[in-house]
Amino acid sequence: MAQAEDFSQPLLPGDAPSDYERYLRTEELLALQKEPEEQSHPDELLFQTVHQSSELWLKLACFEVETATKHLREREPAAAVRLLRRASDSVKIATQLLDMLEHMSPWEYQTIRRVLGHGSGFDSPGFRGIRRVSPSLGEAFHELRGSQDLSLVDLYVHGREFEDLYQVAEGLIEWDERVSVWRFRHYKVVARVIGEDVVGTQGTPVELLGGLIKHKLYPELWQVRNDLTARAKEEDD
Ligand code: HEM
């Protein structure tokens, strides 16, 4: 008779006591934050948790955007749309995480700030990833659109006839918008925690961050809205 499976015993390789801990590598993960005796302030755990989890969500977002780009190159727009939705939702989660930082007192945060060295969000691998993967996504979309001889205006005017491509265009603008919304939220958190008229740990005036909110990944997709409004007006006149 076959022996009953002993579910209490781990099957995966590793030293941790359970498969949950082995698969998720929780020992390493949970060792990545400062221990209480190393902290300059107890809010360092909150600060590190928000930053570290943001990096994971942004890593996932960029991975999905890169895969979506490959799908577009393979002429599989529906598969790309599915992943773009996921990428945008990942940035949405990273944006929500920023709320947690507003639990910190602006005065007490100054204690944490002293231990950050020249650490600055400009060196965030997750955000650098966004800057790296977004242009290729735009190129792949325009290549696919060009191969069907469609202008952006025509794609929007005849969106129902080109459903898949229309959904890709909307996936791109959603991605662009989510990144801007993250920037806006980040700017407000920074203004609330350290102030608007100061310079950051890498010497960047916070004011400059305000200007970046207007930055667009795909300006042409925002411009086409203006063109459609102008065209509708012409048709009415
Ligand atoms: C109390 C919390 C925070 C403060 C006070 C803060 C402050 C700043 C400041 C002053 C800058 C300008 C660059 C510099 O000189 O450092 C900056 C940039 C940046 N920070 Fe933060 N930050 C905070 C939280 C976060 C979090 C949670 C993330 C998540 C990854 C993040 C990511 C970034 C990025 C990506 C930039 C570059 C912005 C861009 O390219 O638009 N920051 N931050």
PDB file of C-alpha atoms and ligand atoms in Angstrom:
ATOM      1  CA  MET A   1       0.000   0.000   0.000  1.00  0.00           C
ATOM      2  CA  ALA A   2       1.332   3.466  -0.916  1.00  0.00           C
ATOM      3  CA  GLN A   3       2.475   5.458   2.101  1.00  0.00           C
ATOM      4  CA  ALA A   4       0.378   8.538   2.959  1.00  0.00           C
ATOM      5  CA  GLU A   5       2.158  11.739   1.955  1.00  0.00           C
ATOM      6  CA  ASP A   6       3.681  13.617   4.890  1.00  0.00           C
ATOM      7  CA  PHE A   7       2.641  17.188   4.092  1.00  0.00           C
ATOM      8  CA  SER A   8       4.678  18.580   6.977  1.00  0.00           C
ATOM      9  CA  GLN A   9       7.961  17.734   5.208  1.00  0.00           C
ATOM     10  CA  PRO A  10       9.393  20.178   2.644  1.00  0.00           C
ATOM     11  CA  LEU A  11      10.076  18.894  -0.869  1.00  0.00           C
ATOM     12  CA  LEU A  12      12.062  21.785  -2.303  1.00  0.00           C
ATOM     13  CA  PRO A  13      15.822  22.159  -1.982  1.00  0.00           C
ATOM     14  CA  GLY A  14      17.098  24.556   0.694  1.00  0.00           C
ATOM     15  CA  ASP A  15      17.672  24.857   4.430  1.00  0.00           C
ATOM     16  CA  ALA A  16      14.512  26.698   5.534  1.00  0.00           C
ATOM     17  CA  PRO A  17      11.993  24.663   7.547  1.00  0.00           C
ATOM     18  CA  SER A  18       9.092  24.783   5.041  1.00  0.00           C
ATOM     19  CA  ASP A  19       8.555  24.834   1.293  1.00  0.00           C
ATOM     20  CA  TYR A  20       6.790  28.190   1.680  1.00  0.00           C
ATOM     21  CA  GLU A  21       9.963  29.737   3.104  1.00  0.00           C
ATOM     22  CA  ARG A  22      12.211  27.872   0.644  1.00  0.00           C
ATOM     23  CA  TYR A  23      10.259  28.861  -2.459  1.00  0.00           C
ATOM     24  CA  LEU A  24       9.753  32.494  -1.451  1.00  0.00           C
ATOM     25  CA  ARG A  25      13.197  32.814   0.101  1.00  0.00           C
ATOM     26  CA  THR A  26      11.609  34.624   3.026  1.00  0.00           C
ATOM     27  CA  GLU A  27      14.754  34.303   5.166  1.00  0.00           C
ATOM     28  CA  GLU A  28      16.764  36.383   2.697  1.00  0.00           C
ATOM     29  CA  LEU A  29      13.844  38.717   1.984  1.00  0.00           C
ATOM     30  CA  LEU A  30      13.136  39.492   5.627  1.00  0.00           C
ATOM     31  CA  ALA A  31      16.825  39.980   6.365  1.00  0.00           C
ATOM     32  CA  LEU A  32      16.936  42.900   3.897  1.00  0.00           C
ATOM     33  CA  GLN A  33      15.614  45.455   6.375  1.00  0.00           C
ATOM     34  CA  LYS A  34      17.605  46.982   9.227  1.00  0.00           C
ATOM     35  CA  GLU A  35      17.201  45.333  12.619  1.00  0.00           C
ATOM     36  CA  PRO A  36      15.766  47.629  15.335  1.00  0.00           C
ATOM     37  CA  GLU A  37      19.212  48.107  16.893  1.00  0.00           C
ATOM     38  CA  GLU A  38      20.612  49.346  13.552  1.00  0.00           C
ATOM     39  CA  GLN A  39      17.801  51.843  12.930  1.00  0.00           C
ATOM     40  CA  SER A  40      18.348  55.580  13.271  1.00  0.00           C
ATOM     41  CA  HIS A  41      14.569  55.850  13.847  1.00  0.00           C
ATOM     42  CA  PRO A  42      11.810  53.203  14.126  1.00  0.00           C
ATOM     43  CA  ASP A  43      10.172  54.588  10.928  1.00  0.00           C
ATOM     44  CA  GLU A  44      13.103  53.214   8.949  1.00  0.00           C
ATOM     45  CA  LEU A  45      11.228  49.915   8.673  1.00  0.00           C
ATOM     46  CA  LEU A  46       8.272  51.719   7.083  1.00  0.00           C
ATOM     47  CA  PHE A  47      10.623  53.681   4.803  1.00  0.00           C
ATOM     48  CA  GLN A  48      12.560  50.588   3.694  1.00  0.00           C
ATOM     49  CA  THR A  49       9.415  48.492   3.237  1.00  0.00           C
ATOM     50  CA  VAL A  50       7.810  51.080   0.946  1.00  0.00           C
ATOM     51  CA  HIS A  51      10.961  51.502  -1.133  1.00  0.00           C
ATOM     52  CA  GLN A  52      11.812  47.820  -1.381  1.00  0.00           C
ATOM     53  CA  SER A  53       8.267  46.791  -2.266  1.00  0.00           C
ATOM     54  CA  SER A  54       8.070  49.630  -4.827  1.00  0.00           C
ATOM     55  CA  GLU A  55      11.195  48.237  -6.492  1.00  0.00           C
ATOM     56  CA  LEU A  56       9.562  44.794  -6.756  1.00  0.00           C
ATOM     57  CA  TRP A  57       6.351  46.136  -8.294  1.00  0.00           C
ATOM     58  CA  LEU A  58       8.300  48.285 -10.746  1.00  0.00           C
ATOM     59  CA  LYS A  59      10.481  45.304 -11.651  1.00  0.00           C
ATOM     60  CA  LEU A  60       7.346  43.310 -12.436  1.00  0.00           C
ATOM     61  CA  ALA A  61       5.868  46.222 -14.416  1.00  0.00           C
ATOM     62  CA  CYS A  62       8.991  46.540 -16.588  1.00  0.00           C
ATOM     63  CA  PHE A  63       9.182  42.794 -17.169  1.00  0.00           C
ATOM     64  CA  GLU A  64       5.582  42.810 -18.435  1.00  0.00           C
ATOM     65  CA  VAL A  65       6.195  45.839 -20.669  1.00  0.00           C
ATOM     66  CA  GLU A  66       9.224  44.129 -22.215  1.00  0.00           C
ATOM     67  CA  THR A  67       7.232  40.971 -22.849  1.00  0.00           C
ATOM     68  CA  ALA A  68       4.340  43.015 -24.262  1.00  0.00           C
ATOM     69  CA  THR A  69       6.827  44.656 -26.650  1.00  0.00           C
ATOM     70  CA  LYS A  70       7.938  41.213 -27.863  1.00  0.00           C
ATOM     71  CA  HIS A  71       4.298  40.265 -28.472  1.00  0.00           C
ATOM     72  CA  LEU A  72       3.787  43.403 -30.559  1.00  0.00           C
ATOM     73  CA  ARG A  73       6.854  42.521 -32.622  1.00  0.00           C
ATOM     74  CA  GLU A  74       5.340  39.048 -33.143  1.00  0.00           C
ATOM     75  CA  ARG A  75       2.071  40.734 -34.200  1.00  0.00           C
ATOM     76  CA  GLU A  76       0.170  39.488 -31.173  1.00  0.00           C
ATOM     77  CA  PRO A  77      -1.581  42.665 -29.992  1.00  0.00           C
ATOM     78  CA  ALA A  78      -4.150  40.947 -27.739  1.00  0.00           C
ATOM     79  CA  ALA A  79      -1.385  39.230 -25.736  1.00  0.00           C
ATOM     80  CA  ALA A  80       0.397  42.579 -25.400  1.00  0.00           C
ATOM     81  CA  VAL A  81      -2.762  44.303 -24.128  1.00  0.00           C
ATOM     82  CA  ARG A  82      -3.208  41.724 -21.385  1.00  0.00           C
ATOM     83  CA  LEU A  83       0.326  42.355 -20.083  1.00  0.00           C
ATOM     84  CA  LEU A  84       0.131  46.135 -20.401  1.00  0.00           C
ATOM     85  CA  ARG A  85      -2.937  46.112 -18.177  1.00  0.00           C
ATOM     86  CA  ARG A  86      -0.921  44.227 -15.588  1.00  0.00           C
ATOM     87  CA  ALA A  87       2.043  46.597 -15.879  1.00  0.00           C
ATOM     88  CA  SER A  88      -0.164  49.660 -15.374  1.00  0.00           C
ATOM     89  CA  ASP A  89      -1.812  48.076 -12.338  1.00  0.00           C
ATOM     90  CA  SER A  90       1.646  47.381 -10.878  1.00  0.00           C
ATOM     91  CA  VAL A  91       2.503  51.084 -11.119  1.00  0.00           C
ATOM     92  CA  LYS A  92      -0.873  51.851  -9.548  1.00  0.00           C
ATOM     93  CA  ILE A  93       0.111  49.709  -6.562  1.00  0.00           C
ATOM     94  CA  ALA A  94       3.493  51.456  -6.330  1.00  0.00           C
ATOM     95  CA  THR A  95       1.553  54.746  -6.301  1.00  0.00           C
ATOM     96  CA  GLN A  96      -0.689  53.545  -3.467  1.00  0.00           C
ATOM     97  CA  LEU A  97       2.384  52.513  -1.491  1.00  0.00           C
ATOM     98  CA  LEU A  98       3.405  56.172  -1.382  1.00  0.00           C
ATOM     99  CA  ASP A  99       0.437  56.867   0.948  1.00  0.00           C
ATOM    100  CA  MET A 100       2.283  54.979   3.677  1.00  0.00           C
ATOM    101  CA  LEU A 101       5.102  57.529   3.730  1.00  0.00           C
ATOM    102  CA  GLU A 102       2.700  60.218   4.871  1.00  0.00           C
ATOM    103  CA  HIS A 103       2.510  58.412   8.216  1.00  0.00           C
ATOM    104  CA  MET A 104       5.992  59.752   8.946  1.00  0.00           C
ATOM    105  CA  SER A 105       6.481  62.975  10.859  1.00  0.00           C
ATOM    106  CA  PRO A 106       8.362  65.530   8.709  1.00  0.00           C
ATOM    107  CA  TRP A 107      10.643  66.419  11.613  1.00  0.00           C
ATOM    108  CA  GLU A 108      11.408  62.820  12.570  1.00  0.00           C
ATOM    109  CA  TYR A 109      12.045  61.974   8.888  1.00  0.00           C
ATOM    110  CA  GLN A 110      15.027  64.328   9.051  1.00  0.00           C
ATOM    111  CA  THR A 111      16.735  61.715  11.275  1.00  0.00           C
ATOM    112  CA  ILE A 112      16.285  59.052   8.588  1.00  0.00           C
ATOM    113  CA  ARG A 113      17.414  61.444   5.878  1.00  0.00           C
ATOM    114  CA  ARG A 114      20.803  61.773   7.570  1.00  0.00           C
ATOM    115  CA  VAL A 115      21.559  58.074   7.028  1.00  0.00           C
ATOM    116  CA  LEU A 116      20.679  58.002   3.304  1.00  0.00           C
ATOM    117  CA  GLY A 117      24.004  59.339   2.037  1.00  0.00           C
ATOM    118  CA  HIS A 118      23.607  60.478  -1.565  1.00  0.00           C
ATOM    119  CA  GLY A 119      20.834  57.923  -2.054  1.00  0.00           C
ATOM    120  CA  SER A 120      18.303  59.312  -4.498  1.00  0.00           C
ATOM    121  CA  GLY A 121      15.285  58.010  -6.365  1.00  0.00           C
ATOM    122  CA  PHE A 122      17.047  58.944  -9.619  1.00  0.00           C
ATOM    123  CA  ASP A 123      19.049  55.754  -9.041  1.00  0.00           C
ATOM    124  CA  SER A 124      15.950  53.601  -8.498  1.00  0.00           C
ATOM    125  CA  PRO A 125      16.443  50.477 -10.676  1.00  0.00           C
ATOM    126  CA  GLY A 126      12.665  50.168 -11.026  1.00  0.00           C
ATOM    127  CA  PHE A 127      12.197  53.677 -12.341  1.00  0.00           C
ATOM    128  CA  ARG A 128      15.286  53.396 -14.529  1.00  0.00           C
ATOM    129  CA  GLY A 129      13.620  50.298 -15.917  1.00  0.00           C
ATOM    130  CA  ILE A 130      10.578  52.373 -16.884  1.00  0.00           C
ATOM    131  CA  ARG A 131      12.824  54.801 -18.757  1.00  0.00           C
ATOM    132  CA  ARG A 132      14.574  51.875 -20.455  1.00  0.00           C
ATOM    133  CA  VAL A 133      11.590  49.767 -21.576  1.00  0.00           C
ATOM    134  CA  SER A 134       9.044  52.432 -22.530  1.00  0.00           C
ATOM    135  CA  PRO A 135      10.591  53.746 -25.793  1.00  0.00           C
ATOM    136  CA  SER A 136      10.804  50.250 -27.366  1.00  0.00           C
ATOM    137  CA  LEU A 137       7.150  49.658 -26.526  1.00  0.00           C
ATOM    138  CA  GLY A 138       6.239  52.852 -28.402  1.00  0.00           C
ATOM    139  CA  GLU A 139       8.377  51.843 -31.387  1.00  0.00           C
ATOM    140  CA  ALA A 140       6.807  48.376 -31.563  1.00  0.00           C
ATOM    141  CA  PHE A 141       3.309  49.894 -31.489  1.00  0.00           C
ATOM    142  CA  HIS A 142       4.092  52.391 -34.264  1.00  0.00           C
ATOM    143  CA  GLU A 143       5.690  49.668 -36.378  1.00  0.00           C
ATOM    144  CA  LEU A 144       2.555  47.575 -36.141  1.00  0.00           C
ATOM    145  CA  ARG A 145       0.334  50.588 -36.858  1.00  0.00           C
ATOM    146  CA  GLY A 146       2.568  51.583 -39.805  1.00  0.00           C
ATOM    147  CA  SER A 147       2.384  48.061 -41.238  1.00  0.00           C
ATOM    148  CA  GLN A 148      -1.394  48.578 -41.559  1.00  0.00           C
ATOM    149  CA  ASP A 149      -0.886  51.980 -43.135  1.00  0.00           C
ATOM    150  CA  LEU A 150      -2.923  53.686 -40.449  1.00  0.00           C
ATOM    151  CA  SER A 151      -2.362  57.180 -39.105  1.00  0.00           C
ATOM    152  CA  LEU A 152      -2.988  57.678 -35.389  1.00  0.00           C
ATOM    153  CA  VAL A 153      -6.021  59.838 -36.144  1.00  0.00           C
ATOM    154  CA  ASP A 154      -7.459  57.136 -38.415  1.00  0.00           C
ATOM    155  CA  LEU A 155      -6.837  54.490 -35.788  1.00  0.00           C
ATOM    156  CA  TYR A 156      -8.927  56.472 -33.316  1.00  0.00           C
ATOM    157  CA  VAL A 157     -11.628  57.487 -35.799  1.00  0.00           C
ATOM    158  CA  HIS A 158     -11.992  53.864 -36.970  1.00  0.00           C
ATOM    159  CA  GLY A 159     -11.152  52.290 -33.599  1.00  0.00           C
ATOM    160  CA  ARG A 160     -13.992  49.744 -33.826  1.00  0.00           C
ATOM    161  CA  GLU A 161     -12.570  48.321 -37.082  1.00  0.00           C
ATOM    162  CA  PHE A 162      -9.084  47.990 -35.599  1.00  0.00           C
ATOM    163  CA  GLU A 163     -10.111  46.837 -32.152  1.00  0.00           C
ATOM    164  CA  ASP A 164      -6.821  45.120 -31.183  1.00  0.00           C
ATOM    165  CA  LEU A 165      -4.612  47.972 -32.282  1.00  0.00           C
ATOM    166  CA  TYR A 166      -6.939  50.493 -30.651  1.00  0.00           C
ATOM    167  CA  GLN A 167      -6.640  48.550 -27.369  1.00  0.00           C
ATOM    168  CA  VAL A 168      -2.839  48.627 -27.670  1.00  0.00           C
ATOM    169  CA  ALA A 169      -2.906  52.422 -28.151  1.00  0.00           C
ATOM    170  CA  GLU A 170      -5.078  52.737 -25.047  1.00  0.00           C
ATOM    171  CA  GLY A 171      -2.715  50.373 -23.184  1.00  0.00           C
ATOM    172  CA  LEU A 172       0.182  52.691 -24.007  1.00  0.00           C
ATOM    173  CA  ILE A 173      -1.574  55.856 -22.912  1.00  0.00           C
ATOM    174  CA  GLU A 174      -2.681  54.136 -19.708  1.00  0.00           C
ATOM    175  CA  TRP A 175       0.947  53.170 -18.991  1.00  0.00           C
ATOM    176  CA  ASP A 176       2.049  56.750 -19.693  1.00  0.00           C
ATOM    177  CA  GLU A 177      -0.707  58.164 -17.465  1.00  0.00           C
ATOM    178  CA  ARG A 178       0.072  55.771 -14.590  1.00  0.00           C
ATOM    179  CA  VAL A 179       3.734  56.828 -14.641  1.00  0.00           C
ATOM    180  CA  SER A 180       2.714  60.517 -14.518  1.00  0.00           C
ATOM    181  CA  VAL A 181       0.251  59.870 -11.707  1.00  0.00           C
ATOM    182  CA  TRP A 182       3.046  58.115  -9.767  1.00  0.00           C
ATOM    183  CA  ARG A 183       5.233  61.208 -10.340  1.00  0.00           C
ATOM    184  CA  PHE A 184       2.477  63.546  -9.184  1.00  0.00           C
ATOM    185  CA  ARG A 185       1.838  61.518  -6.018  1.00  0.00           C
ATOM    186  CA  HIS A 186       5.578  61.262  -5.326  1.00  0.00           C
ATOM    187  CA  TYR A 187       5.904  65.026  -5.732  1.00  0.00           C
ATOM    188  CA  LYS A 188       3.126  65.643  -3.185  1.00  0.00           C
ATOM    189  CA  VAL A 189       4.716  63.190  -0.715  1.00  0.00           C
ATOM    190  CA  VAL A 190       8.089  64.911  -1.106  1.00  0.00           C
ATOM    191  CA  ALA A 191       6.486  68.359  -0.656  1.00  0.00           C
ATOM    192  CA  ARG A 192       4.680  67.123   2.442  1.00  0.00           C
ATOM    193  CA  VAL A 193       7.685  65.404   4.001  1.00  0.00           C
ATOM    194  CA  ILE A 194      10.692  67.632   3.164  1.00  0.00           C
ATOM    195  CA  GLY A 195       9.090  70.693   1.543  1.00  0.00           C
ATOM    196  CA  GLU A 196       8.889  72.131  -1.976  1.00  0.00           C
ATOM    197  CA  ASP A 197      11.639  74.733  -1.791  1.00  0.00           C
ATOM    198  CA  VAL A 198      14.582  72.525  -0.784  1.00  0.00           C
ATOM    199  CA  VAL A 199      17.140  70.370  -2.592  1.00  0.00           C
ATOM    200  CA  GLY A 200      17.172  66.551  -2.510  1.00  0.00           C
ATOM    201  CA  THR A 201      19.899  64.180  -1.293  1.00  0.00           C
ATOM    202  CA  GLN A 202      21.455  64.340  -4.780  1.00  0.00           C
ATOM    203  CA  GLY A 203      21.192  68.096  -4.989  1.00  0.00           C
ATOM    204  CA  THR A 204      18.113  68.219  -7.221  1.00  0.00           C
ATOM    205  CA  PRO A 205      15.689  71.031  -6.407  1.00  0.00           C
ATOM    206  CA  VAL A 206      12.321  69.485  -5.487  1.00  0.00           C
ATOM    207  CA  GLU A 207      10.739  72.066  -7.798  1.00  0.00           C
ATOM    208  CA  LEU A 208      12.305  70.212 -10.721  1.00  0.00           C
ATOM    209  CA  LEU A 209      10.320  67.104  -9.780  1.00  0.00           C
ATOM    210  CA  GLY A 210       7.153  69.172 -10.186  1.00  0.00           C
ATOM    211  CA  GLY A 211       8.194  69.925 -13.786  1.00  0.00           C
ATOM    212  CA  LEU A 212       8.706  66.200 -14.536  1.00  0.00           C
ATOM    213  CA  ILE A 213       5.014  65.493 -13.881  1.00  0.00           C
ATOM    214  CA  LYS A 214       4.320  66.951 -17.331  1.00  0.00           C
ATOM    215  CA  HIS A 215       6.794  64.597 -18.990  1.00  0.00           C
ATOM    216  CA  LYS A 216       5.081  62.305 -21.497  1.00  0.00           C
ATOM    217  CA  LEU A 217       6.333  58.919 -22.698  1.00  0.00           C
ATOM    218  CA  TYR A 218       4.192  59.045 -25.839  1.00  0.00           C
ATOM    219  CA  PRO A 219       3.383  62.723 -26.586  1.00  0.00           C
ATOM    220  CA  GLU A 220       1.870  61.759 -29.947  1.00  0.00           C
ATOM    221  CA  LEU A 221      -0.862  59.778 -28.176  1.00  0.00           C
ATOM    222  CA  TRP A 222      -1.802  62.872 -26.181  1.00  0.00           C
ATOM    223  CA  GLN A 223      -1.564  65.074 -29.268  1.00  0.00           C
ATOM    224  CA  VAL A 224      -3.990  62.886 -31.200  1.00  0.00           C
ATOM    225  CA  ARG A 225      -6.714  63.866 -28.698  1.00  0.00           C
ATOM    226  CA  ASN A 226      -6.223  67.504 -29.719  1.00  0.00           C
ATOM    227  CA  ASP A 227      -6.346  66.488 -33.373  1.00  0.00           C
ATOM    228  CA  LEU A 228      -9.605  64.602 -32.848  1.00  0.00           C
ATOM    229  CA  THR A 229     -11.190  67.561 -31.084  1.00  0.00           C
ATOM    230  CA  ALA A 230     -10.080  69.863 -33.947  1.00  0.00           C
ATOM    231  CA  ARG A 231     -11.404  67.414 -36.526  1.00  0.00           C
ATOM    232  CA  ALA A 232     -14.772  67.127 -34.794  1.00  0.00           C
ATOM    233  CA  LYS A 233     -15.011  70.922 -34.708  1.00  0.00           C
ATOM    234  CA  GLU A 234     -14.209  71.128 -38.443  1.00  0.00           C
ATOM    235  CA  GLU A 235     -16.958  68.611 -39.162  1.00  0.00           C
ATOM    236  CA  ASP A 236     -19.415  70.700 -37.118  1.00  0.00           C
ATOM    237  CA  ASP A 237     -18.498  73.988 -38.846  1.00  0.00           C
TER     238      ASP A 237
HETATM  239  C1  HEM B   1       9.790  60.380   2.154  1.00  0.00           C
HETATM  240  C2  HEM B   1       9.865  59.792   0.992  1.00  0.00           C
HETATM  241  C3  HEM B   1      10.586  60.359  -0.190  1.00  0.00           C
HETATM  242  C4  HEM B   1      11.256  61.540  -0.329  1.00  0.00           C
HETATM  243  C5  HEM B   1      11.438  62.651   0.708  1.00  0.00           C
HETATM  244  C6  HEM B   1      11.778  61.574  -1.677  1.00  0.00           C
HETATM  245  C7  HEM B   1      12.506  62.617  -2.195  1.00  0.00           C
HETATM  246  C8  HEM B   1      12.955  62.710  -3.473  1.00  0.00           C
HETATM  247  C9  HEM B   1      13.714  63.833  -4.010  1.00  0.00           C
HETATM  248  C10 HEM B   1      14.097  65.075  -3.241  1.00  0.00           C
HETATM  249  C11 HEM B   1      13.973  63.542  -5.311  1.00  0.00           C
HETATM  250  C12 HEM B   1      14.798  64.412  -6.284  1.00  0.00           C
HETATM  251  C13 HEM B   1      16.162  63.799  -6.484  1.00  0.00           C
HETATM  252  C14 HEM B   1      17.093  63.972  -5.327  1.00  0.00           C
HETATM  253  O1  HEM B   1      17.819  64.963  -5.274  1.00  0.00           O
HETATM  254  O2  HEM B   1      17.086  63.085  -4.466  1.00  0.00           O
HETATM  255  C15 HEM B   1      13.388  62.261  -5.603  1.00  0.00           C
HETATM  256  C16 HEM B   1      13.404  61.640  -6.836  1.00  0.00           C
HETATM  257  C17 HEM B   1      12.892  60.396  -7.071  1.00  0.00           C
HETATM  258  N1  HEM B   1      12.361  59.518  -6.133  1.00  0.00           N
HETATM  259 FE1  HEM B   1      11.873  59.962  -4.237  1.00  0.00          FE
HETATM  260  N2  HEM B   1      11.407  60.427  -2.345  1.00  0.00           N
HETATM  261  C18 HEM B   1      10.694  59.661  -1.465  1.00  0.00           C
HETATM  262  C19 HEM B   1      10.143  58.400  -1.732  1.00  0.00           C
HETATM  263  C20 HEM B   1      10.323  57.686  -2.891  1.00  0.00           C
HETATM  264  C21 HEM B   1       9.826  56.344  -3.147  1.00  0.00           C
HETATM  265  C22 HEM B   1       9.020  55.455  -2.189  1.00  0.00           C
HETATM  266  C23 HEM B   1      10.231  56.006  -4.375  1.00  0.00           C
HETATM  267  C24 HEM B   1       9.936  54.668  -5.018  1.00  0.00           C
HETATM  268  C25 HEM B   1      10.702  54.065  -5.878  1.00  0.00           C
HETATM  269  C26 HEM B   1      10.964  57.147  -4.929  1.00  0.00           C
HETATM  270  C27 HEM B   1      11.527  57.219  -6.189  1.00  0.00           C
HETATM  271  C28 HEM B   1      12.029  58.362  -6.758  1.00  0.00           C
HETATM  272  C29 HEM B   1      12.315  58.478  -8.180  1.00  0.00           C
HETATM  273  C30 HEM B   1      12.070  57.421  -9.235  1.00  0.00           C
HETATM  274  C31 HEM B   1      12.835  59.759  -8.371  1.00  0.00           C
HETATM  275  C32 HEM B   1      13.214  60.373  -9.726  1.00  0.00           C
HETATM  276  C33 HEM B   1      11.938  61.053 -10.189  1.00  0.00           C
HETATM  277  C34 HEM B   1      11.675  61.117 -11.663  1.00  0.00           C
HETATM  278  O3  HEM B   1      12.469  60.686 -12.489  1.00  0.00           O
HETATM  279  O4  HEM B   1      10.567  61.647 -11.972  1.00  0.00           O
HETATM  280  N3  HEM B   1      10.991  58.142  -4.000  1.00  0.00           N
HETATM  281  N4  HEM B   1      12.778  61.768  -4.479  1.00  0.00           N
END
